[in-house]
mmCIF file of C-alpha atoms and ligand atoms in Angstrom:
data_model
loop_
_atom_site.group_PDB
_atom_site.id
_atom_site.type_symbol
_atom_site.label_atom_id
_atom_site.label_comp_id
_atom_site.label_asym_id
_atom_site.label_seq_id
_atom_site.Cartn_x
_atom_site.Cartn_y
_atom_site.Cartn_z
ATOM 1 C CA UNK W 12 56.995 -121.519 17.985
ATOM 2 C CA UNK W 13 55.860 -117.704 17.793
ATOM 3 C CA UNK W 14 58.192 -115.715 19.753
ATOM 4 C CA UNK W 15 56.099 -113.256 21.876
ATOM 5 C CA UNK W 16 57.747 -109.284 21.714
ATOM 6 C CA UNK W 17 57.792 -107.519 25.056
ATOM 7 C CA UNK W 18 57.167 -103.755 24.465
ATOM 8 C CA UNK W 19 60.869 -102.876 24.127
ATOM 9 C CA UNK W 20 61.252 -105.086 21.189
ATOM 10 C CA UNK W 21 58.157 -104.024 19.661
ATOM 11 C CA UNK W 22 59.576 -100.580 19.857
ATOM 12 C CA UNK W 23 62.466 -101.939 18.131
ATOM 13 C CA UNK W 24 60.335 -103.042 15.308
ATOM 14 C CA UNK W 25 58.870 -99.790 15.448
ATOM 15 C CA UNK W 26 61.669 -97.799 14.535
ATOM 16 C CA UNK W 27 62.847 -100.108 12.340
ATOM 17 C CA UNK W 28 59.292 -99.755 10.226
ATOM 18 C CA UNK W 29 59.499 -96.325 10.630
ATOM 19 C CA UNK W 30 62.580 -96.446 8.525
ATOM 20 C CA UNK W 31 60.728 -98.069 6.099
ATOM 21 C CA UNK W 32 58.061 -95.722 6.346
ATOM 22 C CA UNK W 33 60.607 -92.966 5.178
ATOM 23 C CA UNK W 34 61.947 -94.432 2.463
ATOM 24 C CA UNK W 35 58.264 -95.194 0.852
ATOM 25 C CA UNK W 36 57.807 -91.448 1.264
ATOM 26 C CA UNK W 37 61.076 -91.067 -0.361
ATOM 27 C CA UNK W 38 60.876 -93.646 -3.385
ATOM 28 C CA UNK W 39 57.145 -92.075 -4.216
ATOM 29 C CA UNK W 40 58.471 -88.759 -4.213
ATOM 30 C CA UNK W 41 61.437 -89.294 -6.232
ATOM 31 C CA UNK W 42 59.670 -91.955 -8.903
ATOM 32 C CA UNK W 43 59.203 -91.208 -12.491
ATOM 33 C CA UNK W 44 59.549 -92.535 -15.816
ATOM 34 C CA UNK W 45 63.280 -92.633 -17.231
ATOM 35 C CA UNK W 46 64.438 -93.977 -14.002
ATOM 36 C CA UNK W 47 65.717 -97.038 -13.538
ATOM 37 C CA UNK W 48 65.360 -99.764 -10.866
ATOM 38 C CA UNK W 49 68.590 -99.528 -9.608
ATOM 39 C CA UNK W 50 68.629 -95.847 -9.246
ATOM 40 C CA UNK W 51 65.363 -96.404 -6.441
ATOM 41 C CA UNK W 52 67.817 -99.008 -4.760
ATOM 42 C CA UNK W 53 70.625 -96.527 -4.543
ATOM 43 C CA UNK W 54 67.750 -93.830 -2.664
ATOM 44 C CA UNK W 55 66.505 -96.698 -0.357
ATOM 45 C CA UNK W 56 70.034 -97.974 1.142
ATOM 46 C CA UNK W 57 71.020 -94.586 1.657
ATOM 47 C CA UNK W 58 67.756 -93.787 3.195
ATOM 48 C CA UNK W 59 67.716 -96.590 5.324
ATOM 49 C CA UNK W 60 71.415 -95.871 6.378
ATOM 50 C CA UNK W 61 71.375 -91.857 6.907
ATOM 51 C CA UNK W 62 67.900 -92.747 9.593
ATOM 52 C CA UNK W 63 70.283 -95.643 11.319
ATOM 53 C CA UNK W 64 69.050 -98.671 10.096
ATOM 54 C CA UNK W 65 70.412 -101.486 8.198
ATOM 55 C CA UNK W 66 68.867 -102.648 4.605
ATOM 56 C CA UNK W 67 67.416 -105.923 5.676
ATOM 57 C CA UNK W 68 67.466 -107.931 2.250
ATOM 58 C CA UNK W 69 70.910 -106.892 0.832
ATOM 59 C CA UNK W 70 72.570 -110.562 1.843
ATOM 60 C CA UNK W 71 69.599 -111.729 3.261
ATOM 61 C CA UNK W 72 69.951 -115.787 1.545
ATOM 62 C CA UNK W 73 72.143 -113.710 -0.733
ATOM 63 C CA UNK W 74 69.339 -110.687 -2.450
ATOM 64 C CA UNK W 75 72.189 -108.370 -3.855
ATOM 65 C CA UNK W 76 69.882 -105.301 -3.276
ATOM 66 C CA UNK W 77 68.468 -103.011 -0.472
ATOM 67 C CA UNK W 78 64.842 -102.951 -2.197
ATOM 68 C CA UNK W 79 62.679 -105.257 -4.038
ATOM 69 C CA UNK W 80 61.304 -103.029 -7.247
ATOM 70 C CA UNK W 81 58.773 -105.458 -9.123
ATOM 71 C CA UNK W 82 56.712 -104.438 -11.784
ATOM 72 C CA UNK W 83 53.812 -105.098 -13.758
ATOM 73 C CA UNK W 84 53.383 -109.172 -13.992
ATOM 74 C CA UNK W 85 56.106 -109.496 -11.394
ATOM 75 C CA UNK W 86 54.976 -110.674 -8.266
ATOM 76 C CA UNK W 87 57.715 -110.023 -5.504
ATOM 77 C CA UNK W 88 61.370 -110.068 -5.704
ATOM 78 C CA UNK W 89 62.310 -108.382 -8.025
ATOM 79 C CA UNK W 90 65.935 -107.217 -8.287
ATOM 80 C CA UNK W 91 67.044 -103.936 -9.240
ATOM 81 C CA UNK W 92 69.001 -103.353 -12.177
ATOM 82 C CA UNK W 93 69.576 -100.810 -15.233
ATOM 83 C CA UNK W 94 65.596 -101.113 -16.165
ATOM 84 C CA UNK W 95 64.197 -97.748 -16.759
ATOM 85 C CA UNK W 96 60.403 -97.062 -15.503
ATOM 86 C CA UNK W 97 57.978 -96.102 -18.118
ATOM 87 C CA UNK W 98 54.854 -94.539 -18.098
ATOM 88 C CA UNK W 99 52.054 -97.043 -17.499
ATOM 89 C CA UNK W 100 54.126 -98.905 -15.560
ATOM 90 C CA UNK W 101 53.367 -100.381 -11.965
ATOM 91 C CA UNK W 102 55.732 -101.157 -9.412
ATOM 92 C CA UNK W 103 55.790 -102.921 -5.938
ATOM 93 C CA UNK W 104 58.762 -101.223 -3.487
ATOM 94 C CA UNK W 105 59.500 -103.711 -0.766
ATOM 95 C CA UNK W 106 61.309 -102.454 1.752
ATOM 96 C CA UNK W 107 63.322 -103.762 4.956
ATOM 97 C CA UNK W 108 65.400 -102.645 7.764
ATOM 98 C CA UNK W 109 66.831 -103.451 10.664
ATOM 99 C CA UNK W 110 67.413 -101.688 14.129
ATOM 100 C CA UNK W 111 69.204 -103.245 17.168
ATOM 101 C CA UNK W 112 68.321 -106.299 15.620
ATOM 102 C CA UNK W 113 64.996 -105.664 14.726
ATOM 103 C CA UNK W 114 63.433 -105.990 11.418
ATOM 104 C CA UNK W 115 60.495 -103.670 9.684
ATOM 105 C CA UNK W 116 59.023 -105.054 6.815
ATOM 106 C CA UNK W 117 57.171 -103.034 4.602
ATOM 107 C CA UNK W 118 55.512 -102.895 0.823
ATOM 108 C CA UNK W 119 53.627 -100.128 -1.330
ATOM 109 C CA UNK W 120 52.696 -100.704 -5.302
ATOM 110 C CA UNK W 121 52.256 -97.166 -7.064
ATOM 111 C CA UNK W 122 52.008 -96.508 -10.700
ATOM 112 C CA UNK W 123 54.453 -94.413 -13.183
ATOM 113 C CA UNK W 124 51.729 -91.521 -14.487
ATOM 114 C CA UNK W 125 48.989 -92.888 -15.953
ATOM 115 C CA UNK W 126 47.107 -96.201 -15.586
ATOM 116 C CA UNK W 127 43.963 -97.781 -16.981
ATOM 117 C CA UNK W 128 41.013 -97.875 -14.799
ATOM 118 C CA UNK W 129 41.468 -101.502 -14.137
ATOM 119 C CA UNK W 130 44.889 -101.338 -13.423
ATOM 120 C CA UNK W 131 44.212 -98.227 -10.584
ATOM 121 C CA UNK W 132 41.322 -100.666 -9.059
ATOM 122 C CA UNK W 133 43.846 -103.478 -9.005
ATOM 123 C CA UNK W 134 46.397 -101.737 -6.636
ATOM 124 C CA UNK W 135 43.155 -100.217 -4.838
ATOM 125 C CA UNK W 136 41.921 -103.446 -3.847
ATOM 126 C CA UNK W 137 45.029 -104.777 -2.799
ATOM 127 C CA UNK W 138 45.649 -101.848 -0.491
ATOM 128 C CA UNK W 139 42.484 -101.877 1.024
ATOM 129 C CA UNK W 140 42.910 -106.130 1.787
ATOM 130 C CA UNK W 141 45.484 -105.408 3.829
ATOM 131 C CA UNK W 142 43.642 -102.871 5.873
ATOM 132 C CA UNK W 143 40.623 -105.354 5.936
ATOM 133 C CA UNK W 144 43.397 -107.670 7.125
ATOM 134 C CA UNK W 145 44.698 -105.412 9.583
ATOM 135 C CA UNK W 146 41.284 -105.022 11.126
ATOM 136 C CA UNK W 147 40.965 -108.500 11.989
ATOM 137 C CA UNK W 148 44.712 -108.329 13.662
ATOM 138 C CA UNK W 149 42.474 -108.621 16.802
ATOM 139 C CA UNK W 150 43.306 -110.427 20.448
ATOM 140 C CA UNK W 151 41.009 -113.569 20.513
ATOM 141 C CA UNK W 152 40.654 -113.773 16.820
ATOM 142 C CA UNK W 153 42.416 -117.007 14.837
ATOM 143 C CA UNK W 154 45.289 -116.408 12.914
ATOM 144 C CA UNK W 155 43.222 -117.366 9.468
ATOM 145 C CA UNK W 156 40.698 -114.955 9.828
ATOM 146 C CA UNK W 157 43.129 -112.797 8.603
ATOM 147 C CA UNK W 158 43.692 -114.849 5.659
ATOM 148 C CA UNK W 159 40.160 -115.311 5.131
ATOM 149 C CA UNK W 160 39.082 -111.720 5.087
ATOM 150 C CA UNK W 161 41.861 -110.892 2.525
ATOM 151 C CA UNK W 162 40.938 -113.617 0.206
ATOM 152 C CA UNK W 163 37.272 -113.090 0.303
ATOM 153 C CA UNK W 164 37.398 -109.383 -0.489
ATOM 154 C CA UNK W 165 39.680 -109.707 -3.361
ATOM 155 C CA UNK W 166 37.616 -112.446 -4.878
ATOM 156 C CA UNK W 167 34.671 -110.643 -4.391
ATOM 157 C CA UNK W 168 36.611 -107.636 -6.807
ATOM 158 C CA UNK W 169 37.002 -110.357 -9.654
ATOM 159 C CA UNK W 170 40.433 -110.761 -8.388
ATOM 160 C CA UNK W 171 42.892 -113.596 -7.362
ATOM 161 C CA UNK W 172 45.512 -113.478 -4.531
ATOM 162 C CA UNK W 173 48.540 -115.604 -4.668
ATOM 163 C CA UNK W 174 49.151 -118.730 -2.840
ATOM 164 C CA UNK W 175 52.835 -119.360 -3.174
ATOM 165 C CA UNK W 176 53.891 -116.674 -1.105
ATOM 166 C CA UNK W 177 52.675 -115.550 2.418
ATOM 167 C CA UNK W 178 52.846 -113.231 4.929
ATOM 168 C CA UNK W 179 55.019 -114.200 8.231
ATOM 169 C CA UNK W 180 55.793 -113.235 11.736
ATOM 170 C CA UNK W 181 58.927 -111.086 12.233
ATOM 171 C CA UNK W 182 61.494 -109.587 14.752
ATOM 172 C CA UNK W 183 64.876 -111.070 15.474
ATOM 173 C CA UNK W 184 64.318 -112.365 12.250
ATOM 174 C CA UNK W 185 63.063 -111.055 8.956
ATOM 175 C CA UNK W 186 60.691 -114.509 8.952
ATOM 176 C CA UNK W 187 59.173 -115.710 11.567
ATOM 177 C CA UNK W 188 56.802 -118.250 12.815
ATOM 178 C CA UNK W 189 53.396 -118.318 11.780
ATOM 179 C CA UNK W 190 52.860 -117.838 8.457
ATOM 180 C CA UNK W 191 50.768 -115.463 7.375
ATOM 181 C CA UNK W 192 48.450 -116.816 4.188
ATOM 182 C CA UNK W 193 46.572 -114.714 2.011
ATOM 183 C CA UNK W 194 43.841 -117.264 1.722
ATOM 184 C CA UNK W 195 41.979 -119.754 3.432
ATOM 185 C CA UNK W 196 39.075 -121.112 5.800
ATOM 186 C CA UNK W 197 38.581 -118.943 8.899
ATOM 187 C CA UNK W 198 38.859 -120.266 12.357
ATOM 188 C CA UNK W 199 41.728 -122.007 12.049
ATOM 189 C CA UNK W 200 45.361 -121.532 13.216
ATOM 190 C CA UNK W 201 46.929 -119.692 16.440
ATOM 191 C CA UNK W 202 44.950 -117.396 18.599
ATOM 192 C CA UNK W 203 46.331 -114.207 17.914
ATOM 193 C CA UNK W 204 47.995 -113.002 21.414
ATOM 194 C CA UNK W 205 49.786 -109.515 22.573
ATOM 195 C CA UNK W 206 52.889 -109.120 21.724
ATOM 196 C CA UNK W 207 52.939 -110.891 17.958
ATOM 197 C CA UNK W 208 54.285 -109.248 15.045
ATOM 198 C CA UNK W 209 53.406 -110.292 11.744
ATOM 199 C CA UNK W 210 54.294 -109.081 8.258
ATOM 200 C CA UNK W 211 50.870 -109.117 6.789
ATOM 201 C CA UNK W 212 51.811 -109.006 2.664
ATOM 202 C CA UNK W 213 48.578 -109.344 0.202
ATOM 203 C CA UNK W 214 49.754 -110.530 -3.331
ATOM 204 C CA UNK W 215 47.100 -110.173 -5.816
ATOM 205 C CA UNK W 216 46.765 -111.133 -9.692
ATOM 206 C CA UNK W 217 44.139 -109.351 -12.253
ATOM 207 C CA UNK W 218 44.291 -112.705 -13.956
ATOM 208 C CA UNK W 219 45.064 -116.747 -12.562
ATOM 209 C CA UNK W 220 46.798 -117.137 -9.038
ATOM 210 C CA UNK W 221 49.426 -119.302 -10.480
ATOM 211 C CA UNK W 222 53.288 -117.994 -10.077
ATOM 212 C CA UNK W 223 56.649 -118.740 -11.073
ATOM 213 C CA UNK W 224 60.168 -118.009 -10.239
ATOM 214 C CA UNK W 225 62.632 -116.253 -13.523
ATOM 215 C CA UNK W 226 65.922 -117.705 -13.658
ATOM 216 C CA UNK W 227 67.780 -115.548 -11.683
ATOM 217 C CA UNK W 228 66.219 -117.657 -8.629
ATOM 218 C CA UNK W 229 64.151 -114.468 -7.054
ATOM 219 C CA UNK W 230 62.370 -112.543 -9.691
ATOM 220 C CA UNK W 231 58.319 -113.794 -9.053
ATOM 221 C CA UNK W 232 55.927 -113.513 -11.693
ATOM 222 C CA UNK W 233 52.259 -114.289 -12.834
ATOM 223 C CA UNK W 234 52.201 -117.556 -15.037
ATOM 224 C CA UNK W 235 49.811 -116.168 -17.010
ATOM 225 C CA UNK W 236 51.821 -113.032 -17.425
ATOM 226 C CA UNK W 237 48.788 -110.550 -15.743
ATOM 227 C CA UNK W 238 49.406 -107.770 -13.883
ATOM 228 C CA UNK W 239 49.945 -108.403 -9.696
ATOM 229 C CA UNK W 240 50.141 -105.823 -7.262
ATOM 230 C CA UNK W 241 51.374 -105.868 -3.120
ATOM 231 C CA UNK W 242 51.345 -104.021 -0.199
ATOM 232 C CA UNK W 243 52.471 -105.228 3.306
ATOM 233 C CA UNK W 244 52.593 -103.324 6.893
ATOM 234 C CA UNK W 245 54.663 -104.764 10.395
ATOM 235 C CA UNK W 246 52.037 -104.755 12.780
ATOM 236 C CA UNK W 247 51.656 -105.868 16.438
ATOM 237 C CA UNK W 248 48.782 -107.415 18.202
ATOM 238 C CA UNK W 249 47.517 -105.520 20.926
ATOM 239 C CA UNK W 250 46.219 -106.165 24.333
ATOM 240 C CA UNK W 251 42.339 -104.572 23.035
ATOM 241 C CA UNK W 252 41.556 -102.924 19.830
ATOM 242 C CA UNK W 253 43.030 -102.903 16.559
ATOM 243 C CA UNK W 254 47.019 -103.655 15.638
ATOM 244 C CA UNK W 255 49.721 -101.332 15.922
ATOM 245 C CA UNK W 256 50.645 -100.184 12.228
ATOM 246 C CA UNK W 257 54.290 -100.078 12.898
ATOM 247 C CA UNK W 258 55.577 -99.636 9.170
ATOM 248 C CA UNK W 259 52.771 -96.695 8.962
ATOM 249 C CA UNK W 260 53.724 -93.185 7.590
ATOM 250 C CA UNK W 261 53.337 -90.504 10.504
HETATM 251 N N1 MF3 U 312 58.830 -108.641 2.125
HETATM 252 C C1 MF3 U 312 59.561 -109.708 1.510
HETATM 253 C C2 MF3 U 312 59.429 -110.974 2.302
HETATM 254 O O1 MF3 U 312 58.960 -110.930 3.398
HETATM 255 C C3 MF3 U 312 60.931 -109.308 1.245
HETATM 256 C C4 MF3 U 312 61.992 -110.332 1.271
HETATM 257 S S1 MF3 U 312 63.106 -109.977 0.064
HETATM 258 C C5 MF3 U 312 64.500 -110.789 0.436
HETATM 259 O O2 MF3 U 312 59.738 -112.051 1.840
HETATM 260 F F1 MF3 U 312 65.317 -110.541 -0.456
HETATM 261 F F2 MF3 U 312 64.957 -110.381 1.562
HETATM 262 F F3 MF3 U 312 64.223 -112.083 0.533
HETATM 263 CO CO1 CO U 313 57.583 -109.661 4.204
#
């Protein structure tokens, strides 16, 4: 069942994904090479705290950390630790929090100075499938054309998006019915109605689709050990016009 927000709890959401709104603005402020994974962790829980909040992941099906820092051929998931950040590098910062029992959930990819060509067009087609995604966030529209618009523009940049993991409705809880897939048919699934949220979270490959879980049970990465890049925004459907961007920076 998708559990319909009233505008209270939407507001909830909102100031929940504003939290993690700061700490993006934080984490891409503060990143540079010589720091390590961990240290970005450290800046995000204390970020999330000092604005109210409460690190959604840290326990969540027991993540030990307050961010998920993955980078390069890791997918999602990844888990902080003494890793230092080099130049070259890319990194996805996924980011949730929770107010009055509300959860934001929100995801940037940025690179560590300087970045081939290839790589830059990789996180710059991911980026702008989400937006694409985000414009069909419409009342009236099916819950796939979503997926469908995201998949068909990154295939159209030479690129693959990942089927393993998907996007999700949120609130009460971090995940929520419906899922949110990065791929498919158009057409096809719920009507979206006022009042959904969804966590809409393009992962995309510069090589096969394929993923697989490291051994420490979270860590995602290619199969084919190519680069992958994510972003994700909270939204809500509104009653006319496009979604509310509730994990945007203001
Ligand atoms: N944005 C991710 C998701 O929706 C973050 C979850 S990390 C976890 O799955 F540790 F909390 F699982
Ligand atoms: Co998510």
């Amino acid at each position: 069942m998708i559990i319909l927000k009233t505008s209270e709890e939407i507001e909830l959401i909102f100031r929940a994904g504003q939290i993690v709104a700061e700490c993006h603005k934080l984490l891409i402020q503060e990143i540079k090479p010589g720091m390590t994974t961990q240290a970005l962790d450290a800046l995000t829980e204390t970020c999330i705290r000092d604005l109210g909040g409460i690190p959604a992941f840290k326990g969540y099906r027991n993540y030990p950390k307050s961010l998920c820092a993955s980078i390069n051929e890791e997918v999602v998931h990844g888990i902080p630790s003494g890793r230092v950040l080099k130049d070259g590098d890319i990194i996805g910062l996924d980011v949730g929090a929770i107010v009055e029992g509300f959860y934001g959930d929100g995801a940037v990819t940025v690179s560590i100075g300087e970045v081939k060509p290839s790589v830059h067009k990789l996180i710059q087609v991911t980026k702008e499938a989400l937006q694409i995604g985000l414009e069909r966030a419409v009342v009236g529209n099916r819950l796939s054309d979503i997926s469908s618009a995201i998949q068909v523009y990154v295939e159209k940049h030479g690129f693959t998006v990942v089927r393993d993991f998907v996007g999700h409705g949120i609130g009460r809880q971090l995940h929520e019915e419906p899922q949110v897939p990065n791929y498919g048919k158009p057409g096809q699934g719920p009507r979206l109605k006022p009042g959904m949220a969804l966590a809409i979270e393009p992962m995309v490959n510069m090589g096969g689709p394929g993923v697989r879980v490291l051994d420490d049970g979270w860590t995602a990465v290619t199969s084919d050990g190519s680069l992958s890049a994510h972003f994700e925004h909270t939204i809500s459907i509104e009653p006319e016009g496009p979604p509310r961007v509730l994990t945007a920076c203001f």
